[in-house]
PDB file of C-alpha atoms and ligand atoms in Angstrom:
ATOM      1  CA  UNK A   1      -4.845   1.650  44.696  1.00  0.00           C
ATOM      2  CA  UNK A   2      -3.077   2.524  41.290  1.00  0.00           C
ATOM      3  CA  UNK A   3      -2.636   6.418  40.477  1.00  0.00           C
ATOM      4  CA  UNK A   4      -3.658   6.309  36.471  1.00  0.00           C
ATOM      5  CA  UNK A   5      -1.609   9.592  35.995  1.00  0.00           C
ATOM      6  CA  UNK A   6       1.671   7.579  37.117  1.00  0.00           C
ATOM      7  CA  UNK A   7       3.999   6.558  34.519  1.00  0.00           C
ATOM      8  CA  UNK A   8       4.122   3.328  32.328  1.00  0.00           C
ATOM      9  CA  UNK A   9       7.494   1.904  32.959  1.00  0.00           C
ATOM     10  CA  UNK A  10       9.267   0.200  30.233  1.00  0.00           C
ATOM     11  CA  UNK A  11      12.423  -1.690  30.081  1.00  0.00           C
ATOM     12  CA  UNK A  12      14.752  -3.416  27.313  1.00  0.00           C
ATOM     13  CA  UNK A  13      18.511  -4.844  27.672  1.00  0.00           C
ATOM     14  CA  UNK A  14      19.152  -1.878  25.264  1.00  0.00           C
ATOM     15  CA  UNK A  15      17.793   0.566  22.397  1.00  0.00           C
ATOM     16  CA  UNK A  16      15.522  -2.328  20.848  1.00  0.00           C
ATOM     17  CA  UNK A  17      12.507  -1.508  23.174  1.00  0.00           C
ATOM     18  CA  UNK A  18      12.210   1.604  21.325  1.00  0.00           C
ATOM     19  CA  UNK A  19      10.126  -0.085  18.962  1.00  0.00           C
ATOM     20  CA  UNK A  20       7.623  -1.153  21.923  1.00  0.00           C
ATOM     21  CA  UNK A  21       7.856   2.680  23.146  1.00  0.00           C
ATOM     22  CA  UNK A  22       7.223   4.264  19.892  1.00  0.00           C
ATOM     23  CA  UNK A  23       3.866   2.241  19.340  1.00  0.00           C
ATOM     24  CA  UNK A  24       3.090   2.945  23.251  1.00  0.00           C
ATOM     25  CA  UNK A  25       3.120   6.650  22.077  1.00  0.00           C
ATOM     26  CA  UNK A  26       1.083   6.012  18.841  1.00  0.00           C
ATOM     27  CA  UNK A  27      -1.478   4.136  20.530  1.00  0.00           C
ATOM     28  CA  UNK A  28      -2.142   5.961  24.011  1.00  0.00           C
ATOM     29  CA  UNK A  29      -0.627   8.937  23.432  1.00  0.00           C
ATOM     30  CA  UNK A  30      -1.576  10.600  27.051  1.00  0.00           C
ATOM     31  CA  UNK A  31       0.616   7.919  29.179  1.00  0.00           C
ATOM     32  CA  UNK A  32       3.773   8.978  30.583  1.00  0.00           C
ATOM     33  CA  UNK A  33       6.820   6.590  30.084  1.00  0.00           C
ATOM     34  CA  UNK A  34       9.960   6.153  32.165  1.00  0.00           C
ATOM     35  CA  UNK A  35      12.091   3.692  29.902  1.00  0.00           C
ATOM     36  CA  UNK A  36      15.106   1.768  30.945  1.00  0.00           C
ATOM     37  CA  UNK A  37      17.391   0.564  28.396  1.00  0.00           C
ATOM     38  CA  UNK A  38      20.202  -1.673  30.022  1.00  0.00           C
ATOM     39  CA  UNK A  39      22.979  -0.354  27.188  1.00  0.00           C
ATOM     40  CA  UNK A  40      26.029  -1.673  29.614  1.00  0.00           C
ATOM     41  CA  UNK A  41      24.976  -5.302  29.397  1.00  0.00           C
ATOM     42  CA  UNK A  42      23.262  -5.648  26.442  1.00  0.00           C
ATOM     43  CA  UNK A  43      22.806  -8.384  24.730  1.00  0.00           C
ATOM     44  CA  UNK A  44      20.591 -10.493  26.936  1.00  0.00           C
ATOM     45  CA  UNK A  45      19.866 -12.892  23.925  1.00  0.00           C
ATOM     46  CA  UNK A  46      23.094 -14.938  24.668  1.00  0.00           C
ATOM     47  CA  UNK A  47      22.968 -14.683  28.375  1.00  0.00           C
ATOM     48  CA  UNK A  48      21.653 -17.508  30.903  1.00  0.00           C
ATOM     49  CA  UNK A  49      18.373 -17.198  32.383  1.00  0.00           C
ATOM     50  CA  UNK A  50      19.570 -16.848  35.821  1.00  0.00           C
ATOM     51  CA  UNK A  51      21.610 -13.474  34.544  1.00  0.00           C
ATOM     52  CA  UNK A  52      18.907 -12.242  32.483  1.00  0.00           C
ATOM     53  CA  UNK A  53      16.414 -12.848  35.647  1.00  0.00           C
ATOM     54  CA  UNK A  54      19.207 -10.912  38.088  1.00  0.00           C
ATOM     55  CA  UNK A  55      19.413  -8.229  36.091  1.00  0.00           C
ATOM     56  CA  UNK A  56      15.991  -7.587  35.059  1.00  0.00           C
ATOM     57  CA  UNK A  57      14.873  -7.893  38.886  1.00  0.00           C
ATOM     58  CA  UNK A  58      17.217  -4.591  39.334  1.00  0.00           C
ATOM     59  CA  UNK A  59      15.656  -3.081  36.700  1.00  0.00           C
ATOM     60  CA  UNK A  60      12.352  -3.612  38.415  1.00  0.00           C
ATOM     61  CA  UNK A  61      13.354  -2.262  40.986  1.00  0.00           C
ATOM     62  CA  UNK A  62      14.772   0.898  39.502  1.00  0.00           C
ATOM     63  CA  UNK A  63      10.959   1.677  37.829  1.00  0.00           C
ATOM     64  CA  UNK A  64       9.335   1.105  41.122  1.00  0.00           C
ATOM     65  CA  UNK A  65      11.214   3.589  42.218  1.00  0.00           C
ATOM     66  CA  UNK A  66       9.764   6.034  39.853  1.00  0.00           C
ATOM     67  CA  UNK A  67       6.473   4.980  40.999  1.00  0.00           C
ATOM     68  CA  UNK A  68       5.092   3.170  37.806  1.00  0.00           C
ATOM     69  CA  UNK A  69       1.427   2.183  37.727  1.00  0.00           C
ATOM     70  CA  UNK A  70       2.621  -0.878  35.414  1.00  0.00           C
ATOM     71  CA  UNK A  71       5.697  -2.397  33.778  1.00  0.00           C
ATOM     72  CA  UNK A  72       5.963  -3.567  30.470  1.00  0.00           C
ATOM     73  CA  UNK A  73       9.136  -6.217  29.816  1.00  0.00           C
ATOM     74  CA  UNK A  74       9.554  -4.841  26.303  1.00  0.00           C
ATOM     75  CA  UNK A  75      12.773  -7.398  25.604  1.00  0.00           C
ATOM     76  CA  UNK A  76      11.566 -10.726  24.244  1.00  0.00           C
ATOM     77  CA  UNK A  77      14.450 -12.418  25.888  1.00  0.00           C
ATOM     78  CA  UNK A  78      13.524 -10.574  29.213  1.00  0.00           C
ATOM     79  CA  UNK A  79       9.873 -11.673  28.936  1.00  0.00           C
ATOM     80  CA  UNK A  80      10.921 -15.501  28.005  1.00  0.00           C
ATOM     81  CA  UNK A  81      13.381 -15.688  30.806  1.00  0.00           C
ATOM     82  CA  UNK A  82      12.000 -13.627  33.947  1.00  0.00           C
ATOM     83  CA  UNK A  83       8.732 -12.473  33.446  1.00  0.00           C
ATOM     84  CA  UNK A  84       7.028 -15.241  35.025  1.00  0.00           C
ATOM     85  CA  UNK A  85       9.053 -14.953  38.341  1.00  0.00           C
ATOM     86  CA  UNK A  86       9.119 -11.213  38.516  1.00  0.00           C
ATOM     87  CA  UNK A  87       5.626 -10.791  37.779  1.00  0.00           C
ATOM     88  CA  UNK A  88       4.789 -12.669  40.929  1.00  0.00           C
ATOM     89  CA  UNK A  89       7.263 -10.291  43.181  1.00  0.00           C
ATOM     90  CA  UNK A  90       5.770  -7.219  42.413  1.00  0.00           C
ATOM     91  CA  UNK A  91       2.203  -5.809  43.050  1.00  0.00           C
ATOM     92  CA  UNK A  92       1.649  -3.586  40.120  1.00  0.00           C
ATOM     93  CA  UNK A  93       0.787  -5.445  36.528  1.00  0.00           C
ATOM     94  CA  UNK A  94       3.506  -6.439  34.556  1.00  0.00           C
ATOM     95  CA  UNK A  95       3.130  -7.391  30.723  1.00  0.00           C
ATOM     96  CA  UNK A  96       5.762  -8.225  28.146  1.00  0.00           C
ATOM     97  CA  UNK A  97       5.761  -8.963  24.589  1.00  0.00           C
ATOM     98  CA  UNK A  98       5.592 -12.680  23.855  1.00  0.00           C
ATOM     99  CA  UNK A  99       2.133 -13.211  24.815  1.00  0.00           C
ATOM    100  CA  UNK A 100       0.770 -10.571  22.696  1.00  0.00           C
ATOM    101  CA  UNK A 101       2.875 -12.078  19.913  1.00  0.00           C
ATOM    102  CA  UNK A 102       2.017 -15.119  20.018  1.00  0.00           C
ATOM    103  CA  UNK A 103      -2.016 -15.003  20.666  1.00  0.00           C
ATOM    104  CA  UNK A 104      -1.459 -12.309  17.120  1.00  0.00           C
ATOM    105  CA  UNK A 105       0.229 -15.095  15.653  1.00  0.00           C
ATOM    106  CA  UNK A 106      -2.018 -17.891  16.360  1.00  0.00           C
ATOM    107  CA  UNK A 107      -5.020 -15.778  15.109  1.00  0.00           C
ATOM    108  CA  UNK A 108      -3.165 -15.027  11.821  1.00  0.00           C
ATOM    109  CA  UNK A 109      -2.106 -18.285  10.650  1.00  0.00           C
ATOM    110  CA  UNK A 110      -4.373 -20.156   7.700  1.00  0.00           C
ATOM    111  CA  UNK A 111      -2.397 -23.100   6.993  1.00  0.00           C
ATOM    112  CA  UNK A 112      -1.322 -24.027  10.689  1.00  0.00           C
ATOM    113  CA  UNK A 113       2.065 -23.323  10.158  1.00  0.00           C
ATOM    114  CA  UNK A 114       4.055 -20.641  11.694  1.00  0.00           C
ATOM    115  CA  UNK A 115       7.799 -19.478  12.153  1.00  0.00           C
ATOM    116  CA  UNK A 116       9.222 -17.239  14.998  1.00  0.00           C
ATOM    117  CA  UNK A 117      12.595 -15.397  14.725  1.00  0.00           C
ATOM    118  CA  UNK A 118      14.072 -14.366  17.830  1.00  0.00           C
ATOM    119  CA  UNK A 119      17.461 -14.539  19.804  1.00  0.00           C
ATOM    120  CA  UNK A 120      19.231 -17.870  20.842  1.00  0.00           C
ATOM    121  CA  UNK A 121      17.771 -17.348  24.173  1.00  0.00           C
ATOM    122  CA  UNK A 122      14.172 -17.021  23.365  1.00  0.00           C
ATOM    123  CA  UNK A 123      14.342 -19.642  20.481  1.00  0.00           C
ATOM    124  CA  UNK A 124      15.766 -22.019  23.166  1.00  0.00           C
ATOM    125  CA  UNK A 125      13.336 -20.866  26.093  1.00  0.00           C
ATOM    126  CA  UNK A 126      10.462 -22.480  23.166  1.00  0.00           C
ATOM    127  CA  UNK A 127       8.311 -19.590  25.229  1.00  0.00           C
ATOM    128  CA  UNK A 128       6.290 -18.684  21.846  1.00  0.00           C
ATOM    129  CA  UNK A 129       5.914 -22.592  21.189  1.00  0.00           C
ATOM    130  CA  UNK A 130       4.270 -23.026  24.671  1.00  0.00           C
ATOM    131  CA  UNK A 131       2.119 -19.817  24.756  1.00  0.00           C
ATOM    132  CA  UNK A 132       0.779 -20.768  20.832  1.00  0.00           C
ATOM    133  CA  UNK A 133       0.287 -24.590  21.550  1.00  0.00           C
ATOM    134  CA  UNK A 134      -2.066 -23.037  24.573  1.00  0.00           C
ATOM    135  CA  UNK A 135      -4.038 -21.539  22.021  1.00  0.00           C
ATOM    136  CA  UNK A 136      -4.091 -24.157  19.740  1.00  0.00           C
ATOM    137  CA  UNK A 137      -2.216 -27.543  19.896  1.00  0.00           C
ATOM    138  CA  UNK A 138      -2.698 -27.987  16.130  1.00  0.00           C
ATOM    139  CA  UNK A 139      -0.155 -25.335  15.111  1.00  0.00           C
ATOM    140  CA  UNK A 140       3.355 -26.378  14.387  1.00  0.00           C
ATOM    141  CA  UNK A 141       5.786 -23.910  14.932  1.00  0.00           C
ATOM    142  CA  UNK A 142       9.533 -23.752  13.439  1.00  0.00           C
ATOM    143  CA  UNK A 143      12.004 -21.458  15.719  1.00  0.00           C
ATOM    144  CA  UNK A 144      15.198 -19.710  13.730  1.00  0.00           C
ATOM    145  CA  UNK A 145      17.348 -17.530  15.965  1.00  0.00           C
ATOM    146  CA  UNK A 146      18.958 -14.665  14.035  1.00  0.00           C
ATOM    147  CA  UNK A 147      21.500 -13.425  16.597  1.00  0.00           C
ATOM    148  CA  UNK A 148      23.267 -11.193  13.644  1.00  0.00           C
ATOM    149  CA  UNK A 149      20.106  -9.023  12.721  1.00  0.00           C
ATOM    150  CA  UNK A 150      20.460  -7.093  16.194  1.00  0.00           C
ATOM    151  CA  UNK A 151      24.110  -5.976  15.566  1.00  0.00           C
ATOM    152  CA  UNK A 152      23.153  -4.919  11.973  1.00  0.00           C
ATOM    153  CA  UNK A 153      20.214  -2.959  13.204  1.00  0.00           C
ATOM    154  CA  UNK A 154      22.206  -1.424  15.695  1.00  0.00           C
ATOM    155  CA  UNK A 155      25.002  -0.468  12.775  1.00  0.00           C
ATOM    156  CA  UNK A 156      21.846   1.187  11.140  1.00  0.00           C
ATOM    157  CA  UNK A 157      22.148  -1.092   8.126  1.00  0.00           C
ATOM    158  CA  UNK A 158      18.552  -1.295   7.935  1.00  0.00           C
ATOM    159  CA  UNK A 159      18.425  -1.530   4.291  1.00  0.00           C
ATOM    160  CA  UNK A 160      21.557  -3.147   3.438  1.00  0.00           C
ATOM    161  CA  UNK A 161      22.992  -5.605   1.005  1.00  0.00           C
ATOM    162  CA  UNK A 162      24.657  -7.230   3.669  1.00  0.00           C
ATOM    163  CA  UNK A 163      21.303  -7.487   5.680  1.00  0.00           C
ATOM    164  CA  UNK A 164      19.798  -9.075   2.704  1.00  0.00           C
ATOM    165  CA  UNK A 165      22.351 -11.714   2.627  1.00  0.00           C
ATOM    166  CA  UNK A 166      21.830 -12.789   6.173  1.00  0.00           C
ATOM    167  CA  UNK A 167      18.533 -12.339   5.709  1.00  0.00           C
ATOM    168  CA  UNK A 168      18.097 -15.121   2.952  1.00  0.00           C
ATOM    169  CA  UNK A 169      20.585 -17.427   4.602  1.00  0.00           C
ATOM    170  CA  UNK A 170      18.593 -17.229   8.088  1.00  0.00           C
ATOM    171  CA  UNK A 171      15.305 -17.585   6.594  1.00  0.00           C
ATOM    172  CA  UNK A 172      16.103 -20.079   3.662  1.00  0.00           C
ATOM    173  CA  UNK A 173      14.893 -23.179   6.456  1.00  0.00           C
ATOM    174  CA  UNK A 174      11.775 -21.269   7.087  1.00  0.00           C
ATOM    175  CA  UNK A 175      11.097 -20.621   3.419  1.00  0.00           C
ATOM    176  CA  UNK A 176      11.095 -24.209   2.318  1.00  0.00           C
ATOM    177  CA  UNK A 177       9.153 -25.034   5.397  1.00  0.00           C
ATOM    178  CA  UNK A 178       5.992 -23.584   4.033  1.00  0.00           C
ATOM    179  CA  UNK A 179       4.977 -21.202   6.846  1.00  0.00           C
ATOM    180  CA  UNK A 180       2.323 -18.690   6.175  1.00  0.00           C
ATOM    181  CA  UNK A 181       2.853 -16.577   9.276  1.00  0.00           C
ATOM    182  CA  UNK A 182       6.392 -15.070  11.147  1.00  0.00           C
ATOM    183  CA  UNK A 183       6.563 -13.696  14.376  1.00  0.00           C
ATOM    184  CA  UNK A 184       9.286 -10.959  14.482  1.00  0.00           C
ATOM    185  CA  UNK A 185      10.596 -12.227  18.114  1.00  0.00           C
ATOM    186  CA  UNK A 186      13.248  -9.502  19.066  1.00  0.00           C
ATOM    187  CA  UNK A 187      12.946  -6.231  19.404  1.00  0.00           C
ATOM    188  CA  UNK A 188      14.968  -4.901  16.715  1.00  0.00           C
ATOM    189  CA  UNK A 189      13.446  -6.837  13.907  1.00  0.00           C
ATOM    190  CA  UNK A 190      10.444  -4.621  13.082  1.00  0.00           C
ATOM    191  CA  UNK A 191      13.415  -2.342  11.674  1.00  0.00           C
ATOM    192  CA  UNK A 192      14.401  -4.764   9.361  1.00  0.00           C
ATOM    193  CA  UNK A 193      10.728  -5.623   8.547  1.00  0.00           C
ATOM    194  CA  UNK A 194      10.707  -4.674   4.597  1.00  0.00           C
ATOM    195  CA  UNK A 195      13.673  -6.894   4.265  1.00  0.00           C
ATOM    196  CA  UNK A 196      12.181  -9.782   6.167  1.00  0.00           C
ATOM    197  CA  UNK A 197       9.159  -9.077   4.307  1.00  0.00           C
ATOM    198  CA  UNK A 198      10.669  -9.310   0.916  1.00  0.00           C
ATOM    199  CA  UNK A 199      12.713 -12.431   1.925  1.00  0.00           C
ATOM    200  CA  UNK A 200       9.787 -14.325   3.152  1.00  0.00           C
ATOM    201  CA  UNK A 201       7.303 -13.551   0.022  1.00  0.00           C
ATOM    202  CA  UNK A 202       4.379 -11.515   0.368  1.00  0.00           C
ATOM    203  CA  UNK A 203       2.128 -14.429   1.070  1.00  0.00           C
ATOM    204  CA  UNK A 204       3.397 -14.557   4.693  1.00  0.00           C
ATOM    205  CA  UNK A 205       2.159 -12.461   7.258  1.00  0.00           C
ATOM    206  CA  UNK A 206       4.690 -10.735   9.786  1.00  0.00           C
ATOM    207  CA  UNK A 207       3.461 -10.343  13.414  1.00  0.00           C
ATOM    208  CA  UNK A 208       5.191  -7.478  15.288  1.00  0.00           C
ATOM    209  CA  UNK A 209       4.939  -8.099  19.003  1.00  0.00           C
ATOM    210  CA  UNK A 210       5.589  -4.556  20.065  1.00  0.00           C
ATOM    211  CA  UNK A 211       2.500  -3.003  17.697  1.00  0.00           C
ATOM    212  CA  UNK A 212       0.175  -6.251  19.687  1.00  0.00           C
ATOM    213  CA  UNK A 213       2.190  -5.188  23.136  1.00  0.00           C
ATOM    214  CA  UNK A 214       0.758  -1.567  23.087  1.00  0.00           C
ATOM    215  CA  UNK A 215      -2.344  -2.860  22.025  1.00  0.00           C
ATOM    216  CA  UNK A 216      -2.623  -5.476  24.642  1.00  0.00           C
ATOM    217  CA  UNK A 217      -1.536  -2.897  27.354  1.00  0.00           C
ATOM    218  CA  UNK A 218      -4.213  -0.154  26.262  1.00  0.00           C
ATOM    219  CA  UNK A 219      -6.975  -3.039  27.030  1.00  0.00           C
ATOM    220  CA  UNK A 220      -5.572  -3.994  30.473  1.00  0.00           C
ATOM    221  CA  UNK A 221      -4.846  -0.651  31.317  1.00  0.00           C
ATOM    222  CA  UNK A 222      -8.701   0.143  30.496  1.00  0.00           C
ATOM    223  CA  UNK A 223      -9.754  -2.957  32.202  1.00  0.00           C
ATOM    224  CA  UNK A 224      -8.298  -1.995  35.610  1.00  0.00           C
ATOM    225  CA  UNK A 225      -9.619   1.642  35.158  1.00  0.00           C
ATOM    226  CA  UNK A 226      -5.990   3.094  35.209  1.00  0.00           C
ATOM    227  CA  UNK A 227      -5.901   4.410  31.387  1.00  0.00           C
ATOM    228  CA  UNK A 228      -4.987   7.993  31.627  1.00  0.00           C
ATOM    229  CA  UNK A 229      -7.980   9.790  29.458  1.00  0.00           C
ATOM    230  CA  UNK A 230      -6.316  13.171  29.904  1.00  0.00           C
ATOM    231  CA  UNK A 231      -2.995  14.785  28.175  1.00  0.00           C
ATOM    232  CA  UNK A 232      -0.030  15.403  30.796  1.00  0.00           C
ATOM    233  CA  UNK A 233       0.197  19.092  31.361  1.00  0.00           C
ATOM    234  CA  UNK A 234       2.742  20.635  29.110  1.00  0.00           C
ATOM    235  CA  UNK A 235       6.576  20.887  30.863  1.00  0.00           C
ATOM    236  CA  UNK A 236       5.681  17.440  33.146  1.00  0.00           C
ATOM    237  CA  UNK A 237       8.166  15.386  31.366  1.00  0.00           C
ATOM    238  CA  UNK A 238       5.698  13.002  29.597  1.00  0.00           C
ATOM    239  CA  UNK A 239       8.909  10.814  28.333  1.00  0.00           C
ATOM    240  CA  UNK A 240      12.264   9.774  30.885  1.00  0.00           C
ATOM    241  CA  UNK A 241      14.567   7.565  29.294  1.00  0.00           C
ATOM    242  CA  UNK A 242      17.699   6.180  31.111  1.00  0.00           C
ATOM    243  CA  UNK A 243      20.540   3.907  29.953  1.00  0.00           C
ATOM    244  CA  UNK A 244      23.096   2.115  32.120  1.00  0.00           C
ATOM    245  CA  UNK A 245      25.773   3.273  29.652  1.00  0.00           C
ATOM    246  CA  UNK A 246      26.593   6.553  27.792  1.00  0.00           C
ATOM    247  CA  UNK A 247      23.766   8.036  26.370  1.00  0.00           C
ATOM    248  CA  UNK A 248      25.009   9.806  23.097  1.00  0.00           C
ATOM    249  CA  UNK A 249      24.530   6.148  21.078  1.00  0.00           C
ATOM    250  CA  UNK A 250      21.468   5.504  22.542  1.00  0.00           C
ATOM    251  CA  UNK A 251      19.962   9.090  21.924  1.00  0.00           C
ATOM    252  CA  UNK A 252      21.198   8.916  18.428  1.00  0.00           C
ATOM    253  CA  UNK A 253      19.198   5.583  17.538  1.00  0.00           C
ATOM    254  CA  UNK A 254      16.270   6.890  19.161  1.00  0.00           C
ATOM    255  CA  UNK A 255      16.080   9.769  17.284  1.00  0.00           C
ATOM    256  CA  UNK A 256      16.532   7.870  13.802  1.00  0.00           C
ATOM    257  CA  UNK A 257      13.386   5.797  14.393  1.00  0.00           C
ATOM    258  CA  UNK A 258      11.273   7.918  16.592  1.00  0.00           C
ATOM    259  CA  UNK A 259       9.063  10.903  15.934  1.00  0.00           C
ATOM    260  CA  UNK A 260       9.092  12.333  19.100  1.00  0.00           C
ATOM    261  CA  UNK A 261      12.590  14.183  19.758  1.00  0.00           C
ATOM    262  CA  UNK A 262      14.622  12.576  22.409  1.00  0.00           C
ATOM    263  CA  UNK A 263      16.508  15.527  23.685  1.00  0.00           C
ATOM    264  CA  UNK A 264      18.493  13.866  26.508  1.00  0.00           C
ATOM    265  CA  UNK A 265      18.605  10.474  28.753  1.00  0.00           C
ATOM    266  CA  UNK A 266      20.149   9.574  31.769  1.00  0.00           C
ATOM    267  CA  UNK A 267      22.859   7.310  33.022  1.00  0.00           C
ATOM    268  CA  UNK A 268      22.300   5.511  35.814  1.00  0.00           C
ATOM    269  CA  UNK A 269      24.150   2.551  37.738  1.00  0.00           C
ATOM    270  CA  UNK A 270      21.678  -0.145  37.526  1.00  0.00           C
ATOM    271  CA  UNK A 271      23.573  -2.194  39.838  1.00  0.00           C
ATOM    272  CA  UNK A 272      22.775  -0.108  42.852  1.00  0.00           C
ATOM    273  CA  UNK A 273      19.519  -1.431  42.461  1.00  0.00           C
TER     274      UNK A 273
HETATM  275  N1  DGL B   1      16.181  -6.931  23.097  1.00  0.00           N
HETATM  276  C1  DGL B   1      16.182  -8.458  22.934  1.00  0.00           C
HETATM  277  C2  DGL B   1      15.193  -9.325  22.699  1.00  0.00           C
HETATM  278  O1  DGL B   1      14.299  -8.869  22.029  1.00  0.00           O
HETATM  279  C3  DGL B   1      17.272  -8.306  21.766  1.00  0.00           C
HETATM  280  C4  DGL B   1      18.829  -7.782  21.921  1.00  0.00           C
HETATM  281  C5  DGL B   1      19.276  -8.524  22.936  1.00  0.00           C
HETATM  282  O2  DGL B   1      19.766  -9.805  22.961  1.00  0.00           O
HETATM  283  O3  DGL B   1      19.665  -8.196  24.398  1.00  0.00           O
HETATM  284  O4  DGL B   1      15.357 -10.347  22.553  1.00  0.00           O
END
């Protein structure tokens, strides 16, 4: 039996998964979280399926060593490449960000024309296309890799003319193709949502898989009767953060995007797992 007081394990290739963590904190505030960010091996978005799956397998072992009750692959690339394989290998439930995002987008489109922006790996995997077309084969999906958005966000250029210019170039073909819904299919993109929204225009609905994933996680925990209904006791270390590289940049970034003050994180050698 799974212990409902156990923490939720959340992982990402680095810092971007904190956009999922903050949604989980908002939507299910009684839950404990153990977060792992693979800051030493980021980015995943330009690596092969084999490499990403190997990295994710090590992280899953690390999180299991922390006796988590469920694992959230907060990274779109990890969800695209590794989730199907890894969920078969473990006996606790595992969810990713792609399915919840795909479901929300399929429900949101009115004209049946959807865009997805993500890393090269996620776009190349066509995973969003697969899930959306399973839900509604009539929907047309246009994918566009936007690799420069990740370093722009990590450099803190959230409201900057450089980011505006790159967004205009990347998104031009999606604007021309008359989509009415756009999936922000990478952990970092919700942080430049206002720029993307401005460039795409008001008539385009932006779907944030981080938000949808936290909703689906809550639903899944409730169904399995492992949703934590009581707030954890004071001093119980509700949120723990681990990274594979030094912690300073991670802590700085975390505090720039989250209300919850991240005071410390621990560096671990993930290759040992
Ligand atoms: N977290 C990744 C994703 O959502 C973006 C960063 C990377 O390429 O590792 O796809």
